[in-house]
């Protein structure tokens, strides 16, 4: 088992990163080290999602007394900014990177691909290159007790027909600017492993859902639209299929790879839980209606079939037998349980929702950190 001391979490203020930090610090996953969260706080990142962590574990790295006890630090900045990333590595003596930071929404990548190429490709390159230099031994080799874990997606594999699954050996076939950038970053990670000996692991996960997800993605968008009586926009015929995994299950898999994964290997993570979008929506309508006292028939009446997403991948389905077999991971949260927890969270966190949707939060970031 690896002993991980100073973990740089990139994108730790986004949906999966926030949940990762909560899980690691609050659920005693045999972790006693420090977390350094490096995030640019784009529209998708929210430092307030970690206010409780900051309070319980936070500290000022320049304060010598605080340093010994504090286990959580926040660094605001861009992964493309090499000098900044280098300074963070040196300041905290980083030995582990778990790289979540990315532009992550497919529809936005269709509207404006540039930010996706910058962050997902150039940002990953910058991190890899800084790690390679920082972890260099005096003889030019790279220390092997460090680790770079890259978080990727099943979208790099392209689109499935009615049958079959993505395995770790499925050839890459990305079809959106988002997945093309992620595929490129995956290739860079493996190239750094093979060429320079960088100790790296990689995971490709299916669709996550759970608390703190920005309400532009299917599940939180639909929950909030139902509560507000707005139309429920279904792309195309609604029969595209996704494989859903609860965010905590994903993060436990990431942690298992970070502790026990073999460098140079990639691992698929999925929920073994395929749903047509329209059937998922039907289930969600039942849960939300019951909890919020709505009439499900009326809510169903607000479903609106809209123009399809260009290049919309038809079906994703992950074969995650490798991580189950080799690392003993398995999904723990059933879809019903996960959806119920998610709906409860969105029902009781209206302040979080209002602040990110009103733009108030971005104004707060600008006031506190300056315009980027
Ligand atoms: P998200 O969009 O919710 O969060 C991304 C975070 O990265 C935000 O906090 C944002 O501020 C930060 N960020 C963006 N650009 C940055 C930059 N240049 N420098 C520093 N920080 C920056 O994304 P998410 O859903 O939490 O996804 C996290 C990772 O997991 C991504 O790499 C994504 O590709 C991957 N992934 C997501 C899913 C999913 O269903 N959400 C599934 C599989 C893989
Ligand atoms: O598969 C992993 C990927 O899952 C991650 O890599 C991405 O970061 C993440 O955003 C997600 O991508 P998707 O495109 O699958 O997720 P999204 O929530 O945008 O859409 C899920 C499905 O629902 C997809 O088939 C499109 C459809 N959809 C989505 C929205 C937002 C609708 O029908 N209506 C909508 O309004």
PDB file of N, CA and C and ligand atoms in Angstrom, residues 104-107 153-155 178 205-207 216-218 221-222 233-235 240 242 277 309 312 316, ligand 2:
ATOM      1  N   UNK A 104     -15.819  20.342 -18.027  1.00  0.00           N
ATOM      2  CA  UNK A 104     -16.426  19.001 -18.004  1.00  0.00           C
ATOM      3  C   UNK A 104     -17.773  18.863 -18.712  1.00  0.00           C
ATOM      4  N   UNK A 105     -18.325  19.966 -19.243  1.00  0.00           N
ATOM      5  CA  UNK A 105     -19.687  19.837 -19.781  1.00  0.00           C
ATOM      6  C   UNK A 105     -19.680  19.770 -21.312  1.00  0.00           C
ATOM      7  N   UNK A 106     -20.184  18.672 -21.856  1.00  0.00           N
ATOM      8  CA  UNK A 106     -20.138  18.407 -23.299  1.00  0.00           C
ATOM      9  C   UNK A 106     -20.808  19.535 -24.101  1.00  0.00           C
ATOM     10  N   UNK A 107     -21.978  19.997 -23.661  1.00  0.00           N
ATOM     11  CA  UNK A 107     -22.676  21.051 -24.419  1.00  0.00           C
ATOM     12  C   UNK A 107     -21.829  22.325 -24.513  1.00  0.00           C
ATOM     13  N   UNK A 153     -12.632   9.855 -18.360  1.00  0.00           N
ATOM     14  CA  UNK A 153     -14.040   9.571 -18.594  1.00  0.00           C
ATOM     15  C   UNK A 153     -14.222   8.422 -19.580  1.00  0.00           C
ATOM     16  N   UNK A 154     -15.380   7.781 -19.520  1.00  0.00           N
ATOM     17  CA  UNK A 154     -15.679   6.720 -20.497  1.00  0.00           C
ATOM     18  C   UNK A 154     -15.952   7.304 -21.888  1.00  0.00           C
ATOM     19  N   UNK A 155     -16.153   8.642 -21.954  1.00  0.00           N
ATOM     20  CA  UNK A 155     -16.487   9.250 -23.259  1.00  0.00           C
ATOM     21  C   UNK A 155     -15.345   9.146 -24.261  1.00  0.00           C
ATOM     22  N   UNK A 178     -14.982  17.973 -25.969  1.00  0.00           N
ATOM     23  CA  UNK A 178     -14.678  17.590 -24.586  1.00  0.00           C
ATOM     24  C   UNK A 178     -13.943  16.255 -24.547  1.00  0.00           C
ATOM     25  N   UNK A 205     -14.154   6.848 -15.921  1.00  0.00           N
ATOM     26  CA  UNK A 205     -15.409   6.582 -15.195  1.00  0.00           C
ATOM     27  C   UNK A 205     -16.632   6.985 -16.024  1.00  0.00           C
ATOM     28  N   UNK A 206     -17.736   6.357 -15.698  1.00  0.00           N
ATOM     29  CA  UNK A 206     -19.012   6.672 -16.349  1.00  0.00           C
ATOM     30  C   UNK A 206     -19.676   7.870 -15.654  1.00  0.00           C
ATOM     31  N   UNK A 207     -20.923   8.161 -16.005  1.00  0.00           N
ATOM     32  CA  UNK A 207     -21.627   9.345 -15.475  1.00  0.00           C
ATOM     33  C   UNK A 207     -21.790   9.291 -13.964  1.00  0.00           C
ATOM     34  N   UNK A 216     -26.260  22.061 -14.532  1.00  0.00           N
ATOM     35  CA  UNK A 216     -26.341  22.081 -15.993  1.00  0.00           C
ATOM     36  C   UNK A 216     -26.335  20.637 -16.498  1.00  0.00           C
ATOM     37  N   UNK A 217     -25.965  19.691 -15.609  1.00  0.00           N
ATOM     38  CA  UNK A 217     -25.912  18.282 -15.965  1.00  0.00           C
ATOM     39  C   UNK A 217     -27.295  17.663 -15.739  1.00  0.00           C
ATOM     40  N   UNK A 218     -27.554  16.555 -16.432  1.00  0.00           N
ATOM     41  CA  UNK A 218     -28.922  16.041 -16.527  1.00  0.00           C
ATOM     42  C   UNK A 218     -29.680  15.951 -15.187  1.00  0.00           C
ATOM     43  N   UNK A 221     -30.164  19.320 -13.133  1.00  0.00           N
ATOM     44  CA  UNK A 221     -30.978  20.238 -13.949  1.00  0.00           C
ATOM     45  C   UNK A 221     -32.451  19.828 -13.893  1.00  0.00           C
ATOM     46  N   UNK A 222     -32.695  18.526 -14.055  1.00  0.00           N
ATOM     47  CA  UNK A 222     -34.079  18.046 -14.061  1.00  0.00           C
ATOM     48  C   UNK A 222     -34.726  18.223 -12.680  1.00  0.00           C
ATOM     49  N   UNK A 233     -36.121  19.487 -20.532  1.00  0.00           N
ATOM     50  CA  UNK A 233     -35.646  19.322 -21.919  1.00  0.00           C
ATOM     51  C   UNK A 233     -34.955  17.980 -22.150  1.00  0.00           C
ATOM     52  N   UNK A 234     -35.567  17.155 -23.003  1.00  0.00           N
ATOM     53  CA  UNK A 234     -34.987  15.845 -23.334  1.00  0.00           C
ATOM     54  C   UNK A 234     -34.428  15.928 -24.750  1.00  0.00           C
ATOM     55  N   UNK A 235     -33.134  15.631 -24.897  1.00  0.00           N
ATOM     56  CA  UNK A 235     -32.503  15.730 -26.211  1.00  0.00           C
ATOM     57  C   UNK A 235     -32.916  14.554 -27.094  1.00  0.00           C
ATOM     58  N   UNK A 240     -31.011   7.778 -25.512  1.00  0.00           N
ATOM     59  CA  UNK A 240     -29.556   7.622 -25.293  1.00  0.00           C
ATOM     60  C   UNK A 240     -29.356   6.995 -23.913  1.00  0.00           C
ATOM     61  N   UNK A 242     -26.897   6.028 -20.575  1.00  0.00           N
ATOM     62  CA  UNK A 242     -25.720   6.318 -19.773  1.00  0.00           C
ATOM     63  C   UNK A 242     -25.671   5.314 -18.620  1.00  0.00           C
ATOM     64  N   UNK A 277     -32.220   7.805 -20.990  1.00  0.00           N
ATOM     65  CA  UNK A 277     -32.493   9.097 -20.339  1.00  0.00           C
ATOM     66  C   UNK A 277     -33.963   9.245 -19.958  1.00  0.00           C
ATOM     67  N   UNK A 309     -28.456  16.967 -29.189  1.00  0.00           N
ATOM     68  CA  UNK A 309     -27.069  17.454 -29.069  1.00  0.00           C
ATOM     69  C   UNK A 309     -26.301  16.999 -30.327  1.00  0.00           C
ATOM     70  N   UNK A 312     -24.340  13.464 -30.612  1.00  0.00           N
ATOM     71  CA  UNK A 312     -24.747  12.859 -29.329  1.00  0.00           C
ATOM     72  C   UNK A 312     -24.422  11.357 -29.269  1.00  0.00           C
ATOM     73  N   UNK A 316     -23.302   4.538 -23.518  1.00  0.00           N
ATOM     74  CA  UNK A 316     -22.064   4.247 -22.787  1.00  0.00           C
ATOM     75  C   UNK A 316     -22.371   3.106 -21.828  1.00  0.00           C
TER      76      UNK A 316
HETATM   77  O1  LIG B   2     -19.780   9.655 -19.141  1.00  0.00           O
HETATM   78  C1  LIG B   2     -19.035  10.507 -18.327  1.00  0.00           C
HETATM   79  C2  LIG B   2     -19.383  11.948 -18.643  1.00  0.00           C
HETATM   80  O2  LIG B   2     -20.687  12.180 -18.118  1.00  0.00           O
HETATM   81  C3  LIG B   2     -18.390  12.945 -18.060  1.00  0.00           C
HETATM   82  O3  LIG B   2     -17.140  12.755 -18.662  1.00  0.00           O
HETATM   83  C4  LIG B   2     -18.855  14.393 -18.299  1.00  0.00           C
HETATM   84  O4  LIG B   2     -17.991  15.292 -17.646  1.00  0.00           O
HETATM   85  C5  LIG B   2     -20.259  14.535 -17.725  1.00  0.00           C
HETATM   86  O5  LIG B   2     -20.744  15.833 -18.005  1.00  0.00           O
HETATM   87  C6  LIG B   2     -21.197  13.478 -18.307  1.00  0.00           C
HETATM   88  O6  LIG B   2     -21.412  13.720 -19.714  1.00  0.00           O
HETATM   89  P1  LIG B   2     -22.858  13.547 -20.398  1.00  0.00           P
HETATM   90  O7  LIG B   2     -22.904  14.358 -21.622  1.00  0.00           O
HETATM   91  O8  LIG B   2     -23.213  12.109 -20.480  1.00  0.00           O
HETATM   92  O9  LIG B   2     -23.769  14.185 -19.205  1.00  0.00           O
HETATM   93  P2  LIG B   2     -25.010  15.180 -19.249  1.00  0.00           P
HETATM   94  O10 LIG B   2     -25.540  15.264 -17.867  1.00  0.00           O
HETATM   95  O11 LIG B   2     -24.694  16.455 -19.956  1.00  0.00           O
HETATM   96  O12 LIG B   2     -26.067  14.388 -20.158  1.00  0.00           O
HETATM   97  C7  LIG B   2     -26.499  13.076 -19.810  1.00  0.00           C
HETATM   98  C8  LIG B   2     -27.454  12.602 -20.898  1.00  0.00           C
HETATM   99  O13 LIG B   2     -28.661  13.391 -20.840  1.00  0.00           O
HETATM  100  C9  LIG B   2     -26.936  12.788 -22.305  1.00  0.00           C
HETATM  101  O14 LIG B   2     -27.392  11.712 -23.119  1.00  0.00           O
HETATM  102  C10 LIG B   2     -27.554  14.105 -22.773  1.00  0.00           C
HETATM  103  C11 LIG B   2     -28.884  14.100 -22.060  1.00  0.00           C
HETATM  104  N1  LIG B   2     -29.429  15.436 -21.697  1.00  0.00           N
HETATM  105  C12 LIG B   2     -28.619  16.263 -20.998  1.00  0.00           C
HETATM  106  C13 LIG B   2     -29.078  17.527 -20.618  1.00  0.00           C
HETATM  107  C14 LIG B   2     -28.174  18.472 -19.851  1.00  0.00           C
HETATM  108  C15 LIG B   2     -30.740  15.761 -22.002  1.00  0.00           C
HETATM  109  O15 LIG B   2     -31.471  14.975 -22.618  1.00  0.00           O
HETATM  110  N2  LIG B   2     -31.197  16.996 -21.616  1.00  0.00           N
HETATM  111  C16 LIG B   2     -30.424  17.891 -20.936  1.00  0.00           C
HETATM  112  O16 LIG B   2     -30.882  19.007 -20.629  1.00  0.00           O
END
